[in-house]
Structure formats: C-alpha cells, structure tokens
Amino acid sequence: MASSELNSTDDSRASSSQPGNRLLRSISLLNTENALQEPFQQSPVPGTDDNHREFPEALTNLSLKEQHSDDNKIQNLASQSSDRLQQGCGNNGILPEVLQDGETSSNSKAVKDTRKASIKLSWSSEGEQSEQHKHDIVSFENGNITTAERSSKQISLAWVSDPMTVLIFTKPNSTRVEDVCLHMVRWLKECKKLKIYVEPRVKDYLLKDSSYFNFVHTWKDDSEVTPLHKEVDFVITLGGDGTVLWAASMFKGPVPPVVPFSLGSLGFMTRFDSSSSKSKGYKEHLDDIIKGPIKITLRHRLVCRVIRHNPAKIEDPILVLNEVTIDRGESSYLTYLDCLCDDSPFTTVQGDGLIISTTSGSTAYSLAAGGSVVHPQVPGILFTPICPHSLSFRPLILPEHVKIGVEVPLKSRSHAWASFDGKGRIKLKLGDALEISMAPYPVPTACLGDSDSTTDFFDSIHEGLQWNMRKKQSFDGPLDS
C-alpha cells in the first residue's frame, strides 16, 4: 500500500512539523472496534468471592480509550487484525477459565476434563482486623477517598485441591541441568504421582537416557503450549533468569505459578537452589510448594504492538517480562524517536536508543543504562534513554495504566531496531511505530521458603549486584563532642 493511502501530502507535512501526529492517528487503529483489546480481556465470573480474585482482575486496571476513525481502510485493517488475533490467541486458550474452590466454569466443558488443581489468592493483612477495602484500588465513600495500599500486601497462593500437573522448562546445552532434570522428573512421578509435561527436546534426552521416561508428555508445536494453563498447576524452570523469560514467553495469556531453580549465571528471579548440599534441596522445596500455601511475587509484563507505516498494518502483539529496546542498530546516526504518553507527545529521544522496561526488568538492561532499581511488584513502566545526547534527559517511572507510543518519524536520518527481552530483533522503518502498555496477565513466581517478595528482592540485589556493599567504618577515630 502506498503511503499516500494512509496520509495525504498535507498530513505528512504536518507530521514533520508536529512530532507524533501521524502516530496519534496510527495508534487509533489499535482501539478501532476494540481490535486488539479483546484477546486480553476476560469476562467476570458470577459468584466469585471478593476476597479471592484471579490475577488479571485483582492486579491490573488497564483502561484503553475507544476511538473511531473515518478512514474505512484503517477500520478494515484493524478488524482483520482482530480476527487474526482472536483465531491465533482467543481460540487457543488465552481467555482463562476461573476455578474457584474446586468448581469449574460452566461455559467450558474442556476445563472439567482436565486434571488442574483450583487455587485461591489472598492478601496478607497481619495485624489488621478490618477486611474492608482489602481488594479495592480506590474507594470513595462519604466524600472520602481511600486506597487499599495494595503494594504493602504480600500475596499468598493456597491450593484448594492437590496439584496434579507440572510443566518443566530447562536451560539448553547444560549437562548439569540435564542431570538435575532426570532425577527431578523421576522423583515427581514416583513420589508425587504428578503428570509431567516437558519441552520436546527435553523428552528426547530423557528417552535417550532410558525408555522409562515414556510417561512424560510434550507437544509438537509451540502453539499447543498456550492452552496448557488450563491444565498445568505450576511450572518449574531449571536455569537462570533467561529460562524464566523463555517459560513466560510461551504463555500468551494467564501463566501458572512458576518455581524457578537457580542453575544459570544470573539469578535475580531464580531464588531456589537444587543442590542437596544446601539447607534444602529441590525435593524439600517442591514438597513445600505442593503442600502450600506459598507466597508469590507477581511480575508484570508489557504488551508491545508494532504498527507498520508502509504497507499499513498492525502486527501480532508481543509480550515481554523484562524490556523492549529500540536502538540505532548498525547505523552511525543518532536514534531519533518521537514519544507519546496516552496519545500525547511528550518528548523526543536523540541518542543511542530507548528502553521501555517492567519493574522486573529494572535490574537488567535498564539498570546498565542508568535506570532505577525497582521492586518487581511495583506496577510501573520504566522509561530509560540509552546514552541520550542531553544532560537533562533522566530516566522516568510511569504509572501502570499509561500507553506509551514510540515512532521513527519520517524525517529521521535512519531506521531503528527493536528487540523484545533480548530476542526477536526487528527493523523499524521510517514511519513505523511501537505501542507499549501493561499486559493484563503477570507472571507469578514463588518466593523462597518462609521469605516474601521483599525479602527475595533484597537478597537478589545483594547477591547479584553486591548492592551497597562496602567495608564498615571504623569506630576508633575522633568522636563529635
């Protein structure tokens, strides 16, 4: 499609003088006919206990403005994109079936046939007698505005019925990981009687070791992983933070609780140790997880949508747990990016690039670029420039509900490149744009033992970053009189 079909010549000149105008119009594609909103929505469940809500309802409050375009061409494109997303996501299990106290949702016969344990979530409120407003984000009564201070509540998960199915992801090309996996799978089957899913390559090396492992289940195509959240009770990862990112990327909708074992080089998210030489080995840890209740950290994700200028189209959404990075690639020119917040232009990036990060990703690339370290359960979006050509351009932390737009303007000297959690690198041509917002489905990771999300967070930055580690000041010097 020629660019003139999307913008007139006058519009193009206007976009050059007013950065972001073309992107404002392009991003309206995403809201036309709710084209991309439906795959990430879920309908409320009648009779759900107010004190036990599912992740998306209790912890996300996305608000997308409905906009309408007079351009029939654009409406058709958005409608076609919605159909593709619904076929590729909604029909493959993105929309969750809520299980409450052992009951299955009446609108899904498939859920009744699976061996999935039901769970409930609760907010810890030690020392508080009142249950009022426990789940309300903001309340307004008798002229008084109150909040639930949800960031101060530790979230716990309790099994209503015993977990029966587990899914294991492993770090590839590691003999140590393979050895741990062999023993763990055997123990989970023989001692815990669990149904076990593994990746296809993992099943291959299990069967190579022994035909005994014929009982493990796998899949032929990655699209078959999406509906597994309806059957799998919890996920085990054997590796580093990269393995957690890989496991999270396999679920385009709800994510089962993740138990991350540290068998890699980085361990900000992997708090469990598999070695029996420690105070606890994997058997003791998994015994505690299966028995429950367990405390969890909800790690928010971002949903990224690429909007192509020529030809005009919207690509399938991409979910990231750490960050999306836009940089200049191999070009010798500075990256030139127009940025919008809730469709309003607010700045231009001139430098090496830009990082839009989750709070879980605050200890990754954003930290290296000078961004703040943020507790992973803080529902914010980090806006971190990479080597900006401005002394006053400091990183920002934006609220969870905002929608960020990033465009490579037509007047830019070069293209840009985007990568998602360090992979899936794509080229952004002149006029192309990204829209980034908070995804409704976070990744719940189990906390270690009796610790909570805050203890895990401080332990990880002390161990992984040596945060504020220095020799203590001696006390044999002069004292104030």
Coordinates of C-alpha atoms in Angstrom, one line a residue:
M1 CA 0.0 0.0 0.0
A2 CA 1.4 3.4 -0.9
S3 CA 2.0 5.9 1.9
S4 CA -0.4 8.3 0.3
E5 CA -3.3 5.9 1.2
L6 CA -2.6 6.4 4.9
N7 CA -1.7 10.1 4.9
S8 CA -2.2 12.9 2.5
T9 CA 0.7 15.1 1.4
D10 CA -0.6 17.8 3.7
D11 CA -0.8 15.4 6.6
S12 CA 2.8 14.3 6.0
R13 CA 4.0 17.9 6.2
A14 CA 2.0 18.4 9.3
S15 CA 3.5 15.3 11.0
S16 CA 7.0 16.7 10.2
S17 CA 6.3 19.9 12.0
Q18 CA 4.3 18.3 14.8
P19 CA 6.0 15.1 16.0
G20 CA 3.7 12.3 16.9
N21 CA 0.6 13.5 14.9
R22 CA 0.9 10.6 12.4
L23 CA 1.5 8.2 15.3
L24 CA -1.6 9.6 17.1
R25 CA -3.6 8.7 14.1
S26 CA -1.9 5.3 13.6
I27 CA -2.3 4.2 17.2
S28 CA -6.1 4.8 16.9
L29 CA -6.0 1.7 14.8
L30 CA -5.4 -0.3 17.9
N31 CA -8.6 0.9 19.6
T32 CA -10.9 0.9 16.5
E33 CA -13.6 -1.7 17.1
N34 CA -11.6 -2.8 20.1
A35 CA -9.4 -4.7 17.6
L36 CA -6.6 -5.6 19.9
Q37 CA -8.3 -5.3 23.3
E38 CA -10.5 -8.4 23.2
P39 CA -7.8 -11.1 23.3
F40 CA -6.6 -9.8 26.7
Q41 CA -10.0 -9.4 28.4
Q42 CA -11.9 -11.9 30.4
S43 CA -15.5 -11.8 31.5
P44 CA -16.3 -11.6 35.2
V45 CA -17.3 -14.8 36.9
P46 CA -20.6 -14.8 38.8
G47 CA -20.3 -15.6 42.4
T48 CA -16.6 -15.0 42.7
D49 CA -15.6 -14.3 46.3
D50 CA -14.4 -10.7 46.7
N51 CA -11.6 -11.9 48.8
H52 CA -10.2 -14.3 46.2
R53 CA -9.8 -12.9 42.7
E54 CA -7.9 -14.1 39.7
F55 CA -4.6 -12.3 38.8
P56 CA -5.8 -10.0 36.0
E57 CA -8.9 -8.7 37.9
A58 CA -7.1 -8.1 41.2
L59 CA -3.9 -6.6 39.9
T60 CA -4.5 -4.8 36.6
N61 CA -6.5 -1.8 35.8
L62 CA -5.9 -1.2 32.1
S63 CA -8.1 1.4 30.5
L64 CA -8.0 1.8 26.8
K65 CA -9.8 4.7 25.2
E66 CA -12.2 3.8 22.4
Q67 CA -11.6 5.9 19.4
H68 CA -13.1 5.8 15.9
S69 CA -11.6 6.6 12.6
D70 CA -13.4 7.9 9.5
D71 CA -10.9 6.0 7.3
N72 CA -12.6 2.8 6.2
K73 CA -9.3 1.4 5.0
I74 CA -7.9 1.7 8.5
Q75 CA -11.1 0.2 10.1
N76 CA -10.8 -2.9 7.8
L77 CA -7.2 -3.4 8.7
A78 CA -8.0 -3.2 12.4
S79 CA -10.9 -5.6 12.0
Q80 CA -8.7 -8.1 10.1
S81 CA -6.1 -7.9 12.8
S82 CA -8.6 -8.6 15.5
D83 CA -9.9 -11.6 13.6
R84 CA -6.3 -13.0 13.3
L85 CA -5.6 -12.4 16.9
Q86 CA -8.8 -14.0 18.1
Q87 CA -8.1 -17.0 15.9
G88 CA -4.4 -17.2 17.0
C89 CA -5.0 -16.4 20.7
G90 CA -8.5 -16.5 22.0
N91 CA -9.4 -19.8 20.4
N92 CA -6.2 -21.4 21.7
G93 CA -6.9 -20.7 25.4
I94 CA -5.8 -17.1 26.1
L95 CA -9.1 -16.4 27.8
P96 CA -8.9 -18.1 31.2
E97 CA -11.4 -20.3 32.9
V98 CA -11.6 -19.3 36.5
L99 CA -11.6 -22.1 39.1
Q100 CA -13.0 -21.2 42.5
D101 CA -13.0 -23.6 45.4
G102 CA -12.9 -26.7 43.2
E103 CA -15.8 -25.6 40.9
T104 CA -15.3 -25.3 37.2
S105 CA -16.7 -22.6 35.0
S106 CA -19.9 -23.7 33.4
N107 CA -19.0 -22.3 30.0
S108 CA -16.1 -24.7 29.3
K109 CA -16.5 -28.4 29.2
A110 CA -12.8 -28.8 28.4
V111 CA -11.8 -27.5 31.8
K112 CA -13.9 -30.2 33.5
D113 CA -12.0 -32.9 31.8
T114 CA -8.5 -31.6 32.8
R115 CA -6.6 -32.5 36.0
K116 CA -5.9 -29.0 37.2
A117 CA -6.0 -28.0 40.8
S118 CA -8.0 -25.0 41.8
I119 CA -6.3 -22.2 43.7
K120 CA -7.3 -19.0 45.5
L121 CA -5.4 -15.8 46.2
S122 CA -5.4 -13.8 49.3
W123 CA -3.9 -10.5 50.5
S124 CA -1.9 -10.9 53.7
S125 CA -3.1 -8.4 56.3
E126 CA -1.2 -9.2 59.5
G127 CA -2.4 -7.0 62.4
E128 CA -5.4 -5.7 60.5
Q129 CA -8.8 -6.6 61.8
S130 CA -10.9 -5.0 59.1
E131 CA -11.5 -6.7 55.8
Q132 CA -12.9 -3.5 54.3
H133 CA -11.4 -2.2 51.0
K134 CA -8.9 -5.1 51.0
H135 CA -9.2 -5.5 47.3
D136 CA -10.3 -2.0 46.2
I137 CA -7.7 0.0 44.4
V138 CA -9.5 3.3 45.2
S139 CA -12.8 3.7 47.1
F140 CA -15.0 6.8 47.6
E141 CA -17.4 6.8 50.5
N142 CA -18.9 9.8 52.3
G143 CA -16.8 12.2 50.4
N144 CA -13.5 10.4 51.5
I145 CA -11.1 8.9 49.0
T146 CA -9.2 5.9 50.4
T147 CA -6.9 3.3 48.8
A148 CA -6.2 -0.3 49.7
E149 CA -2.4 0.2 49.8
R150 CA -2.1 -3.0 47.9
S151 CA 1.6 -2.6 47.4
S152 CA 2.1 -3.3 51.1
K153 CA 0.2 -6.6 50.9
Q154 CA 2.1 -9.9 50.4
I155 CA 0.2 -12.2 48.0
S156 CA -0.2 -15.8 49.0
L157 CA -1.4 -18.8 47.0
A158 CA -3.2 -21.7 48.6
W159 CA -4.1 -25.0 46.8
V160 CA -7.8 -25.8 47.2
S161 CA -7.1 -29.2 45.8
D162 CA -3.8 -31.0 45.4
P163 CA -1.8 -30.0 42.4
M164 CA -1.6 -32.8 39.8
T165 CA 0.2 -31.5 36.7
V166 CA 3.6 -29.8 36.3
L167 CA 5.4 -28.3 33.3
I168 CA 9.2 -28.2 33.3
F169 CA 11.4 -25.8 31.2
T170 CA 15.2 -26.3 31.2
K171 CA 18.3 -24.3 30.1
P172 CA 19.6 -25.9 26.9
N173 CA 23.1 -27.4 26.4
S174 CA 23.9 -27.9 30.1
T175 CA 24.9 -31.3 31.3
R176 CA 24.3 -30.2 34.9
V177 CA 20.7 -29.1 34.1
E178 CA 20.0 -32.4 32.3
D179 CA 21.3 -34.4 35.3
V180 CA 19.0 -32.5 37.7
C181 CA 16.1 -32.8 35.3
L182 CA 16.5 -36.6 35.1
H183 CA 16.4 -37.0 38.8
M184 CA 13.6 -34.5 39.4
V185 CA 11.3 -36.0 36.8
R186 CA 11.7 -39.5 38.2
W187 CA 11.0 -38.2 41.8
L188 CA 8.0 -36.2 40.8
K189 CA 6.5 -39.2 39.1
E190 CA 7.3 -41.9 41.6
C191 CA 6.9 -39.9 44.9
K192 CA 4.4 -37.2 44.0
K193 CA 2.4 -39.1 41.3
L194 CA 2.3 -35.9 39.1
K195 CA 1.5 -35.7 35.4
I196 CA 4.6 -34.2 33.8
Y197 CA 5.0 -32.0 30.7
V198 CA 8.4 -31.2 29.3
E199 CA 9.7 -29.5 26.1
P200 CA 10.2 -31.7 23.0
R201 CA 14.0 -31.6 23.2
V202 CA 13.9 -32.4 26.9
K203 CA 11.8 -35.5 26.2
D204 CA 14.3 -36.5 23.6
Y205 CA 17.3 -36.6 26.0
L206 CA 15.1 -38.2 28.7
L207 CA 14.3 -41.1 26.4
K208 CA 17.9 -41.2 25.2
D209 CA 18.8 -41.9 28.8
S210 CA 16.1 -44.5 29.4
S211 CA 12.8 -45.7 27.9
Y212 CA 11.5 -45.5 31.5
F213 CA 10.6 -41.8 30.7
N214 CA 7.9 -42.7 28.2
F215 CA 5.3 -41.4 30.6
V216 CA 6.3 -37.7 30.1
H217 CA 4.1 -35.5 27.9
T218 CA 5.2 -32.9 25.4
W219 CA 3.9 -31.0 22.3
K220 CA 4.6 -30.9 18.6
D221 CA 4.1 -27.2 18.0
D222 CA 4.6 -24.2 20.3
S223 CA 1.0 -23.1 19.8
E224 CA 0.0 -26.1 21.8
V225 CA 1.6 -24.6 24.9
T226 CA -0.9 -21.7 25.1
P227 CA -3.9 -23.7 26.4
L228 CA -1.7 -25.6 28.9
H229 CA -2.5 -23.0 31.5
K230 CA -5.9 -24.7 31.8
E231 CA -4.2 -28.0 32.8
V232 CA -0.9 -27.2 34.3
D233 CA -0.9 -26.4 38.1
F234 CA 2.6 -25.0 38.3
V235 CA 5.8 -24.5 36.2
I236 CA 9.3 -25.5 37.1
T237 CA 12.3 -23.7 35.4
L238 CA 15.8 -25.1 35.7
G239 CA 18.3 -22.5 34.6
G240 CA 18.9 -18.8 35.1
D241 CA 16.7 -15.7 34.5
G242 CA 16.8 -16.4 30.8
T243 CA 15.0 -19.7 31.3
V244 CA 12.3 -17.8 33.3
L245 CA 11.9 -15.4 30.4
W246 CA 11.6 -18.2 27.9
A247 CA 9.0 -20.0 30.0
A248 CA 7.0 -16.8 30.4
S249 CA 7.1 -16.1 26.6
M250 CA 5.4 -19.5 25.9
F251 CA 2.2 -18.3 27.6
K252 CA 0.4 -15.6 25.8
G253 CA -2.4 -15.3 28.4
P254 CA -2.5 -16.5 32.0
V255 CA 0.7 -18.0 33.4
P256 CA 0.7 -20.8 36.1
P257 CA 2.8 -20.2 39.2
V258 CA 6.5 -20.5 38.4
V259 CA 9.0 -22.2 40.7
P260 CA 12.4 -21.0 39.4
F261 CA 15.5 -23.1 40.3
S262 CA 18.9 -21.4 40.0
L263 CA 21.1 -23.3 37.6
G264 CA 22.4 -20.4 35.5
S265 CA 24.7 -17.4 35.6
L266 CA 22.1 -14.8 36.6
G267 CA 19.6 -15.3 39.4
F268 CA 17.5 -12.2 40.2
M269 CA 14.4 -14.2 39.6
T270 CA 15.7 -17.7 40.5
R271 CA 15.6 -18.0 44.2
F272 CA 15.5 -21.8 44.6
D273 CA 18.7 -23.9 44.8
S274 CA 18.5 -27.5 43.5
S275 CA 21.6 -28.8 45.4
S276 CA 21.0 -31.1 48.3
S277 CA 24.2 -29.8 49.9
K278 CA 22.3 -26.6 50.8
S279 CA 19.9 -26.4 53.7
K280 CA 17.2 -27.6 51.3
G281 CA 17.4 -29.5 48.1
Y282 CA 14.8 -29.5 45.3
K283 CA 12.8 -32.3 47.0
E284 CA 12.3 -30.2 50.1
H285 CA 11.5 -27.1 48.1
L286 CA 8.9 -28.9 46.0
D287 CA 7.4 -30.6 49.0
D288 CA 6.7 -27.1 50.4
I289 CA 5.3 -25.9 47.1
I290 CA 3.0 -28.8 46.7
K291 CA 1.8 -28.6 50.3
G292 CA 1.3 -24.9 50.2
P293 CA 0.4 -22.2 50.9
I294 CA 3.2 -20.3 49.2
K295 CA 4.0 -16.6 48.9
I296 CA 4.4 -15.3 45.3
T297 CA 5.8 -12.3 43.5
L298 CA 3.7 -11.0 40.7
R299 CA 5.9 -9.9 37.9
H300 CA 4.2 -7.6 35.5
R301 CA 4.6 -7.9 31.7
L302 CA 4.3 -5.4 28.8
V303 CA 2.4 -6.0 25.6
C304 CA 4.1 -4.4 22.6
R305 CA 2.4 -3.9 19.2
V306 CA 4.3 -2.9 16.0
I307 CA 2.4 -0.5 13.7
R308 CA 3.8 -0.6 10.2
H309 CA 3.5 2.6 8.1
N310 CA 4.0 1.2 4.6
P311 CA 2.2 -1.0 4.0
A312 CA -0.2 0.0 6.8
K313 CA -0.8 -2.9 9.2
I314 CA -0.7 -3.9 12.8
E315 CA 1.5 -6.9 13.7
D316 CA 0.6 -9.5 16.3
P317 CA 1.2 -8.4 19.9
I318 CA 4.5 -9.4 21.7
L319 CA 4.7 -9.9 25.5
V320 CA 7.9 -9.1 27.4
L321 CA 8.8 -9.7 31.0
N322 CA 12.0 -7.6 31.1
E323 CA 12.0 -4.9 28.4
V324 CA 11.6 -3.7 24.8
T325 CA 14.7 -1.9 23.5
I326 CA 14.7 0.5 20.5
D327 CA 18.2 1.3 19.3
R328 CA 20.1 2.6 16.2
G329 CA 21.5 -0.8 15.2
E330 CA 24.4 -0.6 12.8
S331 CA 23.6 3.0 11.8
S332 CA 26.2 5.6 12.7
Y333 CA 23.4 8.2 13.1
L334 CA 21.7 9.0 16.4
T335 CA 18.4 7.4 17.0
Y336 CA 15.6 9.8 16.5
L337 CA 12.3 8.8 18.2
D338 CA 9.1 10.7 18.9
C339 CA 7.4 9.5 22.1
L340 CA 3.8 9.8 23.2
C341 CA 2.1 9.1 26.5
D342 CA -1.6 8.3 26.3
D343 CA -1.5 9.6 22.7
S344 CA 0.0 13.0 23.7
P345 CA 3.6 13.8 22.5
F346 CA 5.9 14.4 25.5
T347 CA 9.5 14.1 24.3
T348 CA 11.9 13.2 21.5
V349 CA 14.8 10.7 22.0
Q350 CA 18.1 11.6 20.4
G351 CA 20.8 9.2 21.4
D352 CA 21.7 5.5 21.2
G353 CA 18.2 4.4 21.9
L354 CA 15.4 3.9 24.4
I355 CA 14.4 1.1 26.9
I356 CA 10.8 0.6 28.0
S357 CA 11.0 -1.8 30.9
T358 CA 9.0 -3.6 33.5
T359 CA 9.9 -3.3 37.2
S360 CA 11.2 -6.9 37.0
G361 CA 13.5 -5.7 34.2
S362 CA 14.8 -2.8 36.2
T363 CA 17.8 -4.9 37.2
A364 CA 18.6 -5.8 33.6
Y365 CA 19.4 -3.5 30.6
S366 CA 17.6 -0.5 32.2
L367 CA 20.0 -0.7 35.2
A368 CA 23.0 -0.7 32.9
A369 CA 21.7 2.4 31.2
G370 CA 21.3 4.3 34.4
G371 CA 17.7 3.4 35.3
S372 CA 16.4 2.9 38.9
V373 CA 16.2 -0.4 40.6
V374 CA 12.5 -1.0 41.4
H375 CA 10.7 -3.7 43.4
P376 CA 9.2 -6.1 40.9
Q377 CA 5.7 -5.9 42.4
V378 CA 5.5 -2.1 41.8
P379 CA 3.1 -1.8 38.9
G380 CA 5.1 0.8 36.9
I381 CA 6.7 1.2 33.5
L382 CA 10.3 2.4 33.3
F383 CA 11.3 4.9 30.6
T384 CA 15.1 4.8 30.3
P385 CA 17.1 6.6 27.5
I386 CA 20.3 4.9 26.2
C387 CA 23.2 7.4 26.1
P388 CA 21.0 10.4 25.4
H389 CA 22.6 13.5 23.7
S390 CA 21.2 15.7 26.5
L391 CA 22.5 16.2 30.1
S392 CA 19.0 16.7 31.5
F393 CA 17.4 13.6 30.0
R394 CA 16.9 11.5 33.1
P395 CA 15.0 8.1 33.4
L396 CA 11.3 8.1 34.3
I397 CA 9.0 5.7 36.1
L398 CA 5.5 6.0 34.7
P399 CA 2.2 4.6 36.2
E400 CA 1.0 1.2 35.1
H401 CA -2.1 2.5 33.2
V402 CA -0.4 4.6 30.6
K403 CA 0.1 3.7 27.0
I404 CA 3.4 4.7 25.5
G405 CA 3.9 5.3 21.8
V406 CA 7.3 5.4 20.1
E407 CA 7.6 6.3 16.4
V408 CA 10.5 6.5 14.0
P409 CA 9.5 9.8 12.3
L410 CA 9.6 10.2 8.5
K411 CA 12.3 12.9 8.9
S412 CA 14.7 10.6 10.8
R413 CA 18.1 10.0 9.2
S414 CA 18.0 6.3 9.7
H415 CA 15.8 3.3 10.6
A416 CA 15.7 1.8 14.2
W417 CA 15.7 -1.7 15.6
A418 CA 13.6 -3.2 18.3
S419 CA 14.3 -6.3 20.4
F420 CA 12.0 -7.9 22.9
D421 CA 13.5 -9.4 26.1
G422 CA 16.8 -9.5 24.1
K423 CA 15.5 -11.5 21.2
G424 CA 13.1 -11.3 18.3
R425 CA 15.0 -8.3 16.8
I426 CA 13.0 -6.5 14.1
K427 CA 13.6 -3.4 11.9
L428 CA 11.5 -0.3 12.4
K429 CA 11.5 1.7 9.2
L430 CA 10.7 5.4 8.8
G431 CA 7.1 5.9 9.9
D432 CA 6.8 2.7 11.8
A433 CA 5.8 2.8 15.5
L434 CA 5.5 0.8 18.7
E435 CA 2.7 0.9 21.2
I436 CA 3.6 -0.4 24.7
S437 CA 1.2 -0.9 27.6
M438 CA 0.9 -3.1 30.7
A439 CA -0.3 -6.6 29.9
P440 CA -3.2 -7.9 32.0
Y441 CA -1.5 -11.2 32.8
P442 CA 1.5 -11.1 35.1
V443 CA 4.0 -13.9 35.8
P444 CA 3.6 -15.3 39.4
T445 CA 6.9 -16.6 40.7
A446 CA 7.2 -18.5 44.0
C447 CA 9.1 -16.9 46.9
L448 CA 11.8 -18.9 48.6
G449 CA 10.7 -20.8 51.8
D450 CA 9.3 -18.5 54.5
S451 CA 10.5 -15.3 52.8
D452 CA 8.3 -12.9 50.9
S453 CA 8.6 -10.9 47.8
T454 CA 10.5 -8.0 49.5
T455 CA 13.0 -10.4 51.2
D456 CA 13.6 -12.1 47.9
F457 CA 14.1 -8.8 46.2
F458 CA 16.7 -7.5 48.7
D459 CA 18.5 -10.9 48.7
S460 CA 18.7 -10.9 44.9
I461 CA 20.2 -7.4 44.6
H462 CA 22.6 -8.1 47.4
E463 CA 23.8 -11.3 45.9
G464 CA 23.5 -10.4 42.2
L465 CA 24.6 -6.8 42.3
Q466 CA 26.6 -6.6 45.6
W467 CA 24.3 -3.6 46.2
N468 CA 25.8 -1.1 48.7
M469 CA 28.5 -3.5 49.8
R470 CA 31.5 -1.8 51.4
K471 CA 33.7 -2.0 54.3
K472 CA 32.3 -0.8 57.6
Q473 CA 33.5 2.5 59.0
S474 CA 35.9 2.0 61.9
F475 CA 34.9 3.4 65.3
D476 CA 38.3 4.2 66.7
G477 CA 38.6 7.6 65.2
P478 CA 37.6 11.0 66.6
L479 CA 34.1 11.5 68.0
D480 CA 31.8 14.5 68.0
S481 CA 32.0 16.4 71.3

